[in-house]
Coordinates of C-alpha atoms and ligand atoms in Angstrom, one line a residue:
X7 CA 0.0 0.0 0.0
X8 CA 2.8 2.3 0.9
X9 CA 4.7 3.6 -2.1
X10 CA 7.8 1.7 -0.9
X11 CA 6.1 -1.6 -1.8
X12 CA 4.3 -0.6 -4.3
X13 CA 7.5 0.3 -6.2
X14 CA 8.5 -3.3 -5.6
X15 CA 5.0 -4.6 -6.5
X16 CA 5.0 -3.1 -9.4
X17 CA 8.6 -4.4 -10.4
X18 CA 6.9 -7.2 -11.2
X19 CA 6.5 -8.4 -15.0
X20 CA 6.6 -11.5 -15.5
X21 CA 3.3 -12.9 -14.2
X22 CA 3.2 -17.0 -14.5
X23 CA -0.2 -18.6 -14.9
X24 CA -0.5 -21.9 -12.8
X25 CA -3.8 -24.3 -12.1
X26 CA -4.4 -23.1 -8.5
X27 CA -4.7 -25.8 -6.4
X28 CA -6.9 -26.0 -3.4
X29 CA -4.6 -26.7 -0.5
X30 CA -7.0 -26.8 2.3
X31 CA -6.4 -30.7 3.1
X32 CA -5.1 -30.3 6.3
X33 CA -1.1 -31.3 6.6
X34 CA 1.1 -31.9 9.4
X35 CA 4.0 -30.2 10.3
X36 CA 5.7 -33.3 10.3
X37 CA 4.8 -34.4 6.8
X38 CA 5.7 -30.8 5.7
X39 CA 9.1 -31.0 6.8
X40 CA 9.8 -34.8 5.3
X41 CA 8.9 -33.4 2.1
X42 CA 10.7 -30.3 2.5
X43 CA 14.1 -32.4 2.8
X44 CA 13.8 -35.2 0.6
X45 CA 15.6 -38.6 1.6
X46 CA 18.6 -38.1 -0.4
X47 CA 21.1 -41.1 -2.0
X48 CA 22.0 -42.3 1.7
X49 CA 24.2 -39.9 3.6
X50 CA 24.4 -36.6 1.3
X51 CA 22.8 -34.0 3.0
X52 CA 20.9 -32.5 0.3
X53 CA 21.9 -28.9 -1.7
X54 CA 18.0 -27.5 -1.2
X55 CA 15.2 -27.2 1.7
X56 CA 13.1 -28.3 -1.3
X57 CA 10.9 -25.1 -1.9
X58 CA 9.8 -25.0 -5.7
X59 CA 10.4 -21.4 -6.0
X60 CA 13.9 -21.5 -4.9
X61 CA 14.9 -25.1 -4.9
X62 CA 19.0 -24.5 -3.5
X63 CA 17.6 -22.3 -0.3
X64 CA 18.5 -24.4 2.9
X65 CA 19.9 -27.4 2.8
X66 CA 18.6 -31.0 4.1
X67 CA 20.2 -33.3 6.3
X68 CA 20.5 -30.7 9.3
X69 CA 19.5 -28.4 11.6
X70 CA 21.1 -25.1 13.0
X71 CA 20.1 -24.1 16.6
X72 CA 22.6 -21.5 17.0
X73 CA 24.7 -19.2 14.6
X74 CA 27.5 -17.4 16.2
X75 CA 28.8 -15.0 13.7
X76 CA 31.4 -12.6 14.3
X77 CA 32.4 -10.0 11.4
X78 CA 34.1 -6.9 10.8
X79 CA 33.3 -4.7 8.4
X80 CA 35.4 -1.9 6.6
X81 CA 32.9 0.7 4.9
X82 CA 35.5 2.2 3.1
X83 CA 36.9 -1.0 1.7
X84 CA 33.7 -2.5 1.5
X85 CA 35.3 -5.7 2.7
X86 CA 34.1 -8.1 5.2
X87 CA 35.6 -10.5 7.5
X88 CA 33.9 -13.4 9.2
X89 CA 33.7 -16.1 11.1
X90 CA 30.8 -17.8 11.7
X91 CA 30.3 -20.9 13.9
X92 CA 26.9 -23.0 13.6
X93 CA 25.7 -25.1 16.0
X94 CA 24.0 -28.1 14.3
X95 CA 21.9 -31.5 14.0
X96 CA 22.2 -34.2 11.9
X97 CA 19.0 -35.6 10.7
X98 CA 20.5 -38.0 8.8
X99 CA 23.9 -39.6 9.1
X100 CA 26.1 -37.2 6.9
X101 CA 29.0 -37.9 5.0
X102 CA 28.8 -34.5 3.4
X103 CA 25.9 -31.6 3.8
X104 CA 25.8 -28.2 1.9
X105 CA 25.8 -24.4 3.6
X106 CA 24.7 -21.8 1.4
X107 CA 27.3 -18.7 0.7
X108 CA 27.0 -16.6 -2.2
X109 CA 30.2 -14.9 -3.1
X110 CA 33.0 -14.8 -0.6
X111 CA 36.3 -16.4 -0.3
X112 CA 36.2 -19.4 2.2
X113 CA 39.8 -19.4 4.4
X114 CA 38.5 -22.4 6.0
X115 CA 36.2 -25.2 7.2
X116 CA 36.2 -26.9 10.9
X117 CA 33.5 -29.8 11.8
X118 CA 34.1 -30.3 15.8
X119 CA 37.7 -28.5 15.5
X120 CA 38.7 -30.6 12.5
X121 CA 39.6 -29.4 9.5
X122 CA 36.5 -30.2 6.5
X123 CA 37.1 -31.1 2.9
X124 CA 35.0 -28.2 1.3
X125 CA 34.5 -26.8 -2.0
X126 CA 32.1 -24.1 -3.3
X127 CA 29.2 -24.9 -6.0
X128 CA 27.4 -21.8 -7.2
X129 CA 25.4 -21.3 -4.0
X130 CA 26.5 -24.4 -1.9
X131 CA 29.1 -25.0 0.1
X132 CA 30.0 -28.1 0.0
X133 CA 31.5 -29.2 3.4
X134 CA 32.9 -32.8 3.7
X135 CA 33.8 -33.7 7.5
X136 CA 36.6 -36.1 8.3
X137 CA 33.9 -38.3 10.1
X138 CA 30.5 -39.2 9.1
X139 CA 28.4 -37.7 11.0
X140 CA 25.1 -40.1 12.8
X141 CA 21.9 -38.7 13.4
X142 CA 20.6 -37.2 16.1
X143 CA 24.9 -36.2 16.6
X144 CA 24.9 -32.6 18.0
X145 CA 28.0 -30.7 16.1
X146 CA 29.9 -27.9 15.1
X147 CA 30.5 -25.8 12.5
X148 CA 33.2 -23.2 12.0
X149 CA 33.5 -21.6 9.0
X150 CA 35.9 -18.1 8.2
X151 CA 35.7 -16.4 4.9
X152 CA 36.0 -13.1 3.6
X153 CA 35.7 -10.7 0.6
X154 CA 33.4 -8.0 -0.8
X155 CA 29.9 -9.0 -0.4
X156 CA 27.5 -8.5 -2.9
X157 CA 23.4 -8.3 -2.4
X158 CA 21.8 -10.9 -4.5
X159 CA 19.2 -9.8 -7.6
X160 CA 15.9 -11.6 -6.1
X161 CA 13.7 -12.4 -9.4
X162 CA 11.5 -9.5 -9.2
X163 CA 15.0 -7.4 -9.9
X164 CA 15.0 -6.2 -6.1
X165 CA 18.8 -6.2 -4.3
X166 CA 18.4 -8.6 -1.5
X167 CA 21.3 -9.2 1.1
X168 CA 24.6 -7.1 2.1
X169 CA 23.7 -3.7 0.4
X170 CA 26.2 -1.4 -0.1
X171 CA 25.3 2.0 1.4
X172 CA 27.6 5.6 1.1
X173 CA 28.3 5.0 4.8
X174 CA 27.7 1.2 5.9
X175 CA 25.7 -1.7 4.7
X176 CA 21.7 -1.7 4.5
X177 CA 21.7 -6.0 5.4
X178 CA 18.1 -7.7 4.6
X179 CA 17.6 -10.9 3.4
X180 CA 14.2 -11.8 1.9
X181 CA 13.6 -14.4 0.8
X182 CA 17.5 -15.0 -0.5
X183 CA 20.0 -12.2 0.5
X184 CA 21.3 -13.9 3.8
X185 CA 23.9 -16.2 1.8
X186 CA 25.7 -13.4 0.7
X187 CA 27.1 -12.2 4.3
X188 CA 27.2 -15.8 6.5
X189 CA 27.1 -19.3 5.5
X190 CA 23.4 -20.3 6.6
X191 CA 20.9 -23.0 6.1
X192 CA 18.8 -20.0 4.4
X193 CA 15.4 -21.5 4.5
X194 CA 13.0 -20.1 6.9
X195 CA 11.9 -23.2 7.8
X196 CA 15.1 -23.6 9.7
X197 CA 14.8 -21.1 12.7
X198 CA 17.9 -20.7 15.4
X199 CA 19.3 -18.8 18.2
X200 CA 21.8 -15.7 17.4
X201 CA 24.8 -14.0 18.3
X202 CA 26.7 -11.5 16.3
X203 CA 29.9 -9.8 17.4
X204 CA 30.0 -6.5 14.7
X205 CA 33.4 -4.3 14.4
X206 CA 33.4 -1.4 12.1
X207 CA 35.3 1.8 12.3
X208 CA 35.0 4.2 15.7
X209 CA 31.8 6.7 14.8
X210 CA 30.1 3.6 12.8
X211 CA 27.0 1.9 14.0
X212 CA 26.3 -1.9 13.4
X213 CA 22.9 -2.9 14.0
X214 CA 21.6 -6.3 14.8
X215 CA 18.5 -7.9 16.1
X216 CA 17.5 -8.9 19.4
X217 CA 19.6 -7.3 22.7
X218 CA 22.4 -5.1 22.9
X219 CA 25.0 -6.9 25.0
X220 CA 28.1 -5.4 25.1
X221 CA 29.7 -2.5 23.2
X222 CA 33.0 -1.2 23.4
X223 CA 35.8 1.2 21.5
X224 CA 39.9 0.5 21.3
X225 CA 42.4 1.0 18.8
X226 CA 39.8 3.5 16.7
X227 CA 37.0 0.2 16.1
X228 CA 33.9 0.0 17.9
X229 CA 32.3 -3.6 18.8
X230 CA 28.9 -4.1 19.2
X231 CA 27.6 -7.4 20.6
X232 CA 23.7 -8.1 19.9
X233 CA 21.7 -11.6 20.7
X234 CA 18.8 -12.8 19.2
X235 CA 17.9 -15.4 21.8
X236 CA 14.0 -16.4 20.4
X237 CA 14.3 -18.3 17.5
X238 CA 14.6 -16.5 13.5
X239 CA 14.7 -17.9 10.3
X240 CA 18.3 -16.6 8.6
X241 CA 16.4 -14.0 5.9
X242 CA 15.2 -12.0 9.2
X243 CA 19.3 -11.5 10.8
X244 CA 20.4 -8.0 10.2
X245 CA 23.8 -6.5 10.7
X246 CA 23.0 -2.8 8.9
X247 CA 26.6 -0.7 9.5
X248 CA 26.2 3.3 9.1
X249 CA 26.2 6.6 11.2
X250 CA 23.2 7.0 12.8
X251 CA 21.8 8.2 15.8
X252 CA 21.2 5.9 18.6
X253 CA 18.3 6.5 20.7
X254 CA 17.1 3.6 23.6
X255 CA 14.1 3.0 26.4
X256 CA 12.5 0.5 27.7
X257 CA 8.7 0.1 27.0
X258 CA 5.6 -0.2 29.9
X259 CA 5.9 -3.8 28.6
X260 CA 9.3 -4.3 29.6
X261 CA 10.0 -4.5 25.6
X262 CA 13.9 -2.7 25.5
X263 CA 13.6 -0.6 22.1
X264 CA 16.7 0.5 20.0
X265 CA 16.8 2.7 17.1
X266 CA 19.1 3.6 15.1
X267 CA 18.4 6.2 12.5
X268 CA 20.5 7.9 9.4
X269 CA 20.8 11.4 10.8
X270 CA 19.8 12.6 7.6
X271 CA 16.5 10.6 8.0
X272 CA 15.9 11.7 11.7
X273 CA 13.5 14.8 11.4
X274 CA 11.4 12.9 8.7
X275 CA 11.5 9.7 11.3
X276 CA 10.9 11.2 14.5
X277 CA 7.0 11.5 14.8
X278 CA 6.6 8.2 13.5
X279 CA 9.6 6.1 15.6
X280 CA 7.6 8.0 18.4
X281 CA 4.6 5.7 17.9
X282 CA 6.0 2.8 17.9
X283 CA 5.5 1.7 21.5
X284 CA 1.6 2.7 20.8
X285 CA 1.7 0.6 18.1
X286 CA 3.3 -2.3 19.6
X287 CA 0.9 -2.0 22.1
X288 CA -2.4 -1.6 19.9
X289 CA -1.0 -5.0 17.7
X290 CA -0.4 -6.7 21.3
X291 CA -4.0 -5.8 22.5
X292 CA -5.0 -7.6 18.6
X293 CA -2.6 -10.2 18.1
X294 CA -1.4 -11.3 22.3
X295 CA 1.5 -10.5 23.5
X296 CA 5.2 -9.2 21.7
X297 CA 6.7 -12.2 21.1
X298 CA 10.7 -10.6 21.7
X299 CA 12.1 -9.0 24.3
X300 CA 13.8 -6.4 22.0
X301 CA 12.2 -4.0 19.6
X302 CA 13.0 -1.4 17.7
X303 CA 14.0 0.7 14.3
X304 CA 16.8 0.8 12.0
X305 CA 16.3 4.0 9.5
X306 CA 19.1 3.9 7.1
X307 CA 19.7 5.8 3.7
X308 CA 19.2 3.7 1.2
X309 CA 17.9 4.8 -1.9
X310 CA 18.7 1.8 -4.2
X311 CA 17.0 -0.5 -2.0
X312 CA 12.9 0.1 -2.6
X313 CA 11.4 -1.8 0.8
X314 CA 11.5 -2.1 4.0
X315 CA 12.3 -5.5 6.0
X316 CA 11.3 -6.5 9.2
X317 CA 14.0 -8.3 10.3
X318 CA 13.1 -9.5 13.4
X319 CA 12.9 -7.7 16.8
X320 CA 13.8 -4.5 14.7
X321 CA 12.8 -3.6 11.0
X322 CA 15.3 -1.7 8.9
X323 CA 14.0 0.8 6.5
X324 CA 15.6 2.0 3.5
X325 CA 14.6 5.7 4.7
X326 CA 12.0 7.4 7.7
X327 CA 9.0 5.3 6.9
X328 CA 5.6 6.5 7.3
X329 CA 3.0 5.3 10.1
X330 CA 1.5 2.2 7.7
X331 CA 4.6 1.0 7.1
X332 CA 5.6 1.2 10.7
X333 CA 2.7 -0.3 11.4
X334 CA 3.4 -3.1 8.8
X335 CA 6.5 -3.8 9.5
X336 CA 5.5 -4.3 13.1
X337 CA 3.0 -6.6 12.6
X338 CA 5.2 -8.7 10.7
X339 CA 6.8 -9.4 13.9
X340 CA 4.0 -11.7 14.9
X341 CA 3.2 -12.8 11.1
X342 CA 5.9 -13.8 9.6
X343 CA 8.8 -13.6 12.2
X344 CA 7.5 -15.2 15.1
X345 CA 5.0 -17.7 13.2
X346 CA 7.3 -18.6 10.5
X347 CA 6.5 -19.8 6.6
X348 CA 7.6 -23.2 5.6
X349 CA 7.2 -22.4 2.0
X350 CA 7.7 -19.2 0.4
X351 CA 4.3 -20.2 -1.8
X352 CA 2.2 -19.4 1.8
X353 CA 4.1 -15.8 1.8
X354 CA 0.8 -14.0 1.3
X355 CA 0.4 -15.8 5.7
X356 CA 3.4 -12.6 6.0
X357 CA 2.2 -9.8 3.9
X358 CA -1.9 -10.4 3.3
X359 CA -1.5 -10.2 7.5
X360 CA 0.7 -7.2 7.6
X361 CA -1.3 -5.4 5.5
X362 CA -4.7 -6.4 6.8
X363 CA -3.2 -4.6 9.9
X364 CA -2.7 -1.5 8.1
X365 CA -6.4 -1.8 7.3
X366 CA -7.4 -2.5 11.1
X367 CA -4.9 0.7 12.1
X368 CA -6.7 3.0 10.0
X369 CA -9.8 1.8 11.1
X370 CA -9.1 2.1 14.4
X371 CA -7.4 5.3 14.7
X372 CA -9.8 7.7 12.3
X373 CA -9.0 6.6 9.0
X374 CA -11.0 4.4 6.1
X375 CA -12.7 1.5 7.4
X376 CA -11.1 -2.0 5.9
X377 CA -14.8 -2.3 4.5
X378 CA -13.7 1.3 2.2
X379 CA -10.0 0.2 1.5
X380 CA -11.3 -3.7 0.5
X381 CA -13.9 -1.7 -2.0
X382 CA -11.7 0.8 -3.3
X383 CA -9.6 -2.5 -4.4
X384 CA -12.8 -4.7 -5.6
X385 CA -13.3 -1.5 -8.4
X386 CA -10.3 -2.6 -10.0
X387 CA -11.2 -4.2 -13.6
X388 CA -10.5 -7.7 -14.1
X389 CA -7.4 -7.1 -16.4
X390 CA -5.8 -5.0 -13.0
X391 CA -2.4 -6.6 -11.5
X392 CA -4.4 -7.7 -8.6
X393 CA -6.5 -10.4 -10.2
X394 CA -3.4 -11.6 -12.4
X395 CA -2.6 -14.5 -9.9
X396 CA -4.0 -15.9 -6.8
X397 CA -2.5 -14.8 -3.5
X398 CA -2.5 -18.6 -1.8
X399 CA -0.4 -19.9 -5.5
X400 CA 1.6 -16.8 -7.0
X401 CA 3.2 -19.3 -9.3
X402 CA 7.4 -18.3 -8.8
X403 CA 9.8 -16.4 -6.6
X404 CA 8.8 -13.4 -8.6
X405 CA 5.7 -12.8 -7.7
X406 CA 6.3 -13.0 -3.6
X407 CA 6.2 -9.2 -3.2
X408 CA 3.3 -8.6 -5.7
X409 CA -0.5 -6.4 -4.9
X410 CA -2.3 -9.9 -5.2
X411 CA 0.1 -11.3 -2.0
X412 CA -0.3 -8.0 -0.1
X413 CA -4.0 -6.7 -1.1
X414 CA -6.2 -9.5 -2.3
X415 CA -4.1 -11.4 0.8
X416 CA -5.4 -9.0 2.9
X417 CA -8.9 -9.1 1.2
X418 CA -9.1 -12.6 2.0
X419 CA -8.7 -12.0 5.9
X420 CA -11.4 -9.3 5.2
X421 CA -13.7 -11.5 3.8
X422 CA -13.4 -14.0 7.0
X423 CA -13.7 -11.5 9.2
X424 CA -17.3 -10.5 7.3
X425 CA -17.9 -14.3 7.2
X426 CA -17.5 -15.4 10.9
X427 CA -17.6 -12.1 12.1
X428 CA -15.5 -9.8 14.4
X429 CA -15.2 -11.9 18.0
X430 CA -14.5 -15.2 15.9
X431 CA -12.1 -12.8 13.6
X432 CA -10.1 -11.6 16.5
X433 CA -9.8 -15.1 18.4
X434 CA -8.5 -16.5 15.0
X435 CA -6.2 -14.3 14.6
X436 CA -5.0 -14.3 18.5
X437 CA -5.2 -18.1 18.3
X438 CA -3.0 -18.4 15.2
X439 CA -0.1 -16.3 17.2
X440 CA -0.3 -18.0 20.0
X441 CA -0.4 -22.0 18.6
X442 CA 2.8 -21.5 16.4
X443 CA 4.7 -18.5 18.4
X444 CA 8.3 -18.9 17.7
X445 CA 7.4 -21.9 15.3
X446 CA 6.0 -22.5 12.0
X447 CA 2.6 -22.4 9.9
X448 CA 1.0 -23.3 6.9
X449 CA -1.8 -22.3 4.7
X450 CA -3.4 -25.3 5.9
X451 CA -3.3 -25.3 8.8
X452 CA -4.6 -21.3 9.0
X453 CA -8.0 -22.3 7.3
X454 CA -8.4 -25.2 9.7
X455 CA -7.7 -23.3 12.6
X456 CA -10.6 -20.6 11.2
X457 CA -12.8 -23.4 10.6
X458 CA -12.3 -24.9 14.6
X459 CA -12.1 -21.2 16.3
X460 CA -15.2 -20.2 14.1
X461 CA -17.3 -23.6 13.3
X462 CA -18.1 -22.7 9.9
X463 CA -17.3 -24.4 7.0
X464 CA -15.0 -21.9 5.4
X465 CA -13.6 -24.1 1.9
X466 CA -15.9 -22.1 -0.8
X467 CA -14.5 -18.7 0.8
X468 CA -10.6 -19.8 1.2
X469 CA -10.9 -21.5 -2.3
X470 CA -12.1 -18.1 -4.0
X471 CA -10.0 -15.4 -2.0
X472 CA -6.7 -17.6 -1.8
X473 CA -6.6 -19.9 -4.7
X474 CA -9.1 -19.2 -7.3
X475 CA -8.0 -17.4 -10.5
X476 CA -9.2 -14.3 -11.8
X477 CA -11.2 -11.4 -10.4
X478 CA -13.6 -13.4 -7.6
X479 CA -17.2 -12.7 -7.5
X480 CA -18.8 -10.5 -4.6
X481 CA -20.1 -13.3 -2.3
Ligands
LIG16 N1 8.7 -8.2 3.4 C1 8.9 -6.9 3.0 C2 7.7 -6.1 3.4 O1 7.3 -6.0 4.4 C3 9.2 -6.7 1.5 C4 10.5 -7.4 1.1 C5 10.7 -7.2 -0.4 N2 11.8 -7.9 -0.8 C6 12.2 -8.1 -2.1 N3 13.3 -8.8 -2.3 N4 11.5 -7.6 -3.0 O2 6.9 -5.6 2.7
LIG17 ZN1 5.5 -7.0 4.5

């Protein structure tokens, strides 16, 4: 809705027609995740999380719980040191298992303090340990590498990942960009535990998410220590270096907020970063309660970048945002963040949510009524973007950011809400939060929870708002 996304949205030309499919069957988590790492030929880990739209993101055979991941960063040089060591879980026995790492020169591979055979392979790293590893074994991954990072072009032409600014590094990663700055398991269905250790030049902030835990200044470099202790899918880390103004509190929630904001940004920030505890609130009093203990802005200047990201505990925005997007970004945090996709297909559970809420904020607060916005939208003619594909099925990677995922997503929840009404809307919506906080959802399992919470039988609607194509029929 904001212009931001809209300039993204309307990147999009290539528009792939696909049979939607009507996905309401109910699926469990566990089924989802057997497909989503296929039993490869015996002990090779495989190169992909198995997601159509971007089969080599994540990588079977594995899963990260923590990613420690120290860097420095020279603005100047634009070069970047790492080091980043992954605690992990063998599914599978493993001879050999992929990271992804886009770009980068790798000095060096450790499995449990032992040097790894490893060789790159477009995206994959390709690590070999000395020992096979057995499932269930706990281990450790150490990898150090370094080089000029380089954001990733995401198929509807945005820059995604380590993006160059005239004073830092703007660093989002949706859906692919996290590859090119650490060596992850970049699917979101993987979610883990954080640490990052940042050193950039005295009089440069680096921004992470979560807590700020130590920060201190010798030899003219600053260090900042952050910790993301709930866990985040790898697109969501953050580590945005640039000169901005630091400004801290702690909310009447006990939520500790950090901003950082580009000094050249701050006067077109400030009324708006001054909401954001109300805000937080307001989504709390919708959606139960914050699910992190940190919170947060990072305003950057960034003018090549076109979105925002709400990497988790504390979006970063490519310049002051206004109140919707604030608002948007926010509500990500419970949609998207906290319940996690397990398939970029369901992304329209992220944005159709996020901007729903924009909706529900303007409602609430003086502005159109989602009835006005839903019908301002239902006047567009058939041959408009928003009917060009269905929000539940966009058909590829480049459609994840387009109006049908944000606005006919949003239209969808709209149409619920008119269908099982506002007490059943609300408790569906609290109940979704609360049943996969800090986990996972799927399509699925979202239109069987509105059917339990509201009793209705809701196929005909989800079939027509999510999955049927064209312009739907009023109901
Ligand atoms: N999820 C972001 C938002 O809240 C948009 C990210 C767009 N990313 C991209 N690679 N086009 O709207
Ligand atoms: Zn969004």
């Amino acid at each position: 809705m904001t212009p931001r996304r809209a300039r993204a949205a309307r990147r999009h030309r290539t528009v792939l027609r696909r049979e939607a499919v009507l996905a309401t069957v109910p699926v469990t988590l566990a089924a989802l995740l057997a497909a989503a790492a296929p039993a490869t030929a015996g002990t090779i880990g495989s190169a992909g999380a198995g997601d159509p739209y971007f089969p080599l993101s994540g990588n079977g055979g594995y899963h990260v719980s923590h990613y420690g991941l120290t860097l420095r960063y020279d603005p100047a040089g634009r070069h970047l040191d790492g080091t980043a060591v992954l605690t992990a879980r063998a599914t599978q026995r493993l001879t050999r298992f992929d990271l992804d790492l886009m770009g980068l020169e790798v000095t060096g591979v450790t499995v449990d303090r032992t040097a790894a055979a490893h060789r790159r392979d477009g995206q994959e790293l390709v690590v070999t340990p000395n020992r096979a590893l057995q499932k269930g074994q706990e281990f450790r991954i150490t990898v150090t590498y370094r080089g000029t990072p380089k954001p990733v072009t995401d198929p509807d032409g945005s820059p995604d990942g380590w993006i160059p600014t005239d004073d830092g590094a703007f660093v989002a990663g949706q859906p692919q960009g996290a590859m090119t700055w650490f060596p992850a398991n970049n699917h979101p269905l993987d979610k883990s535990s954080y640490d990052f250790t940042i050193t950039v030049p005295k009089g440069r902030t680096a921004v992470a998410n979560g807590l700020l835990v130590g920060q201190h200044t010798a030899n003219g470099r600053t260090t900042f220590q952050w910790r993301q202790s709930e866990p985040m899918a790898a697109y969501l880390a953050t580590a945005t270096v640039g000169k901005f103004d630091v400004e801290r509190y702690t909310t009447r929630d006990g939520i500790q907020v950090y901003n950082a904001v580009d000094p050249r940004e701050a006067s077109a920030a400030a009324a708006v970063l001054k909401k954001l505890p109300s805000v937080l609130e307001w989504e709390s009093k919708l959606f139960g309660p914050y699910p992190f203990r940190a919170a947060g802005s990072i305003v950057d200047r960034a003018p090549n970048v076109g979105y925002a990201l709400e990497t988790q505990s504390r979006p970063v925005y490519d310049s002051a945002p206004d109140l919707s997007t604030l608002v948007h970004e926010s509500a990500h945090q419970w949609f998207g963040d906290s319940v996690a996709l397990t398939t970029w297909k369901d992304i329209w559970l992220n944005e159709g949510f996020a901007n729903y809420t924009e909706w529900l904020y303007s409602e609430q607060h003086g502005g159109d009524s989602a009835q006005k916005t839903f019908d301002a939208l239902y006047a567009r003619p058939a041959s408009d973007d928003l009917w060009q594909y269905p929000p539940g099925d966009p058909g590829s990677g480049a459609n994840l950011f387009g109006t049908s995922v944000y606005d006919r997503g949003a239209m969808a929840l709209h149409e619920l809400r008119k269908a099982v009404g506002d007490p059943a809307f609300f408790r569906i919506l609290r109940a979704w939060a609360a049943a996969h906080q800090g986990g996972h959802g799927t399509t699925a399992q979202f239109t069987s929870l509105a059917e339990r919470e509201s009793g209705k039988n809701l196929d005909t609607l989800f079939h027509t708002w999510l999955f049927q194509r064209g312009k739907p029929n009023r109901a």
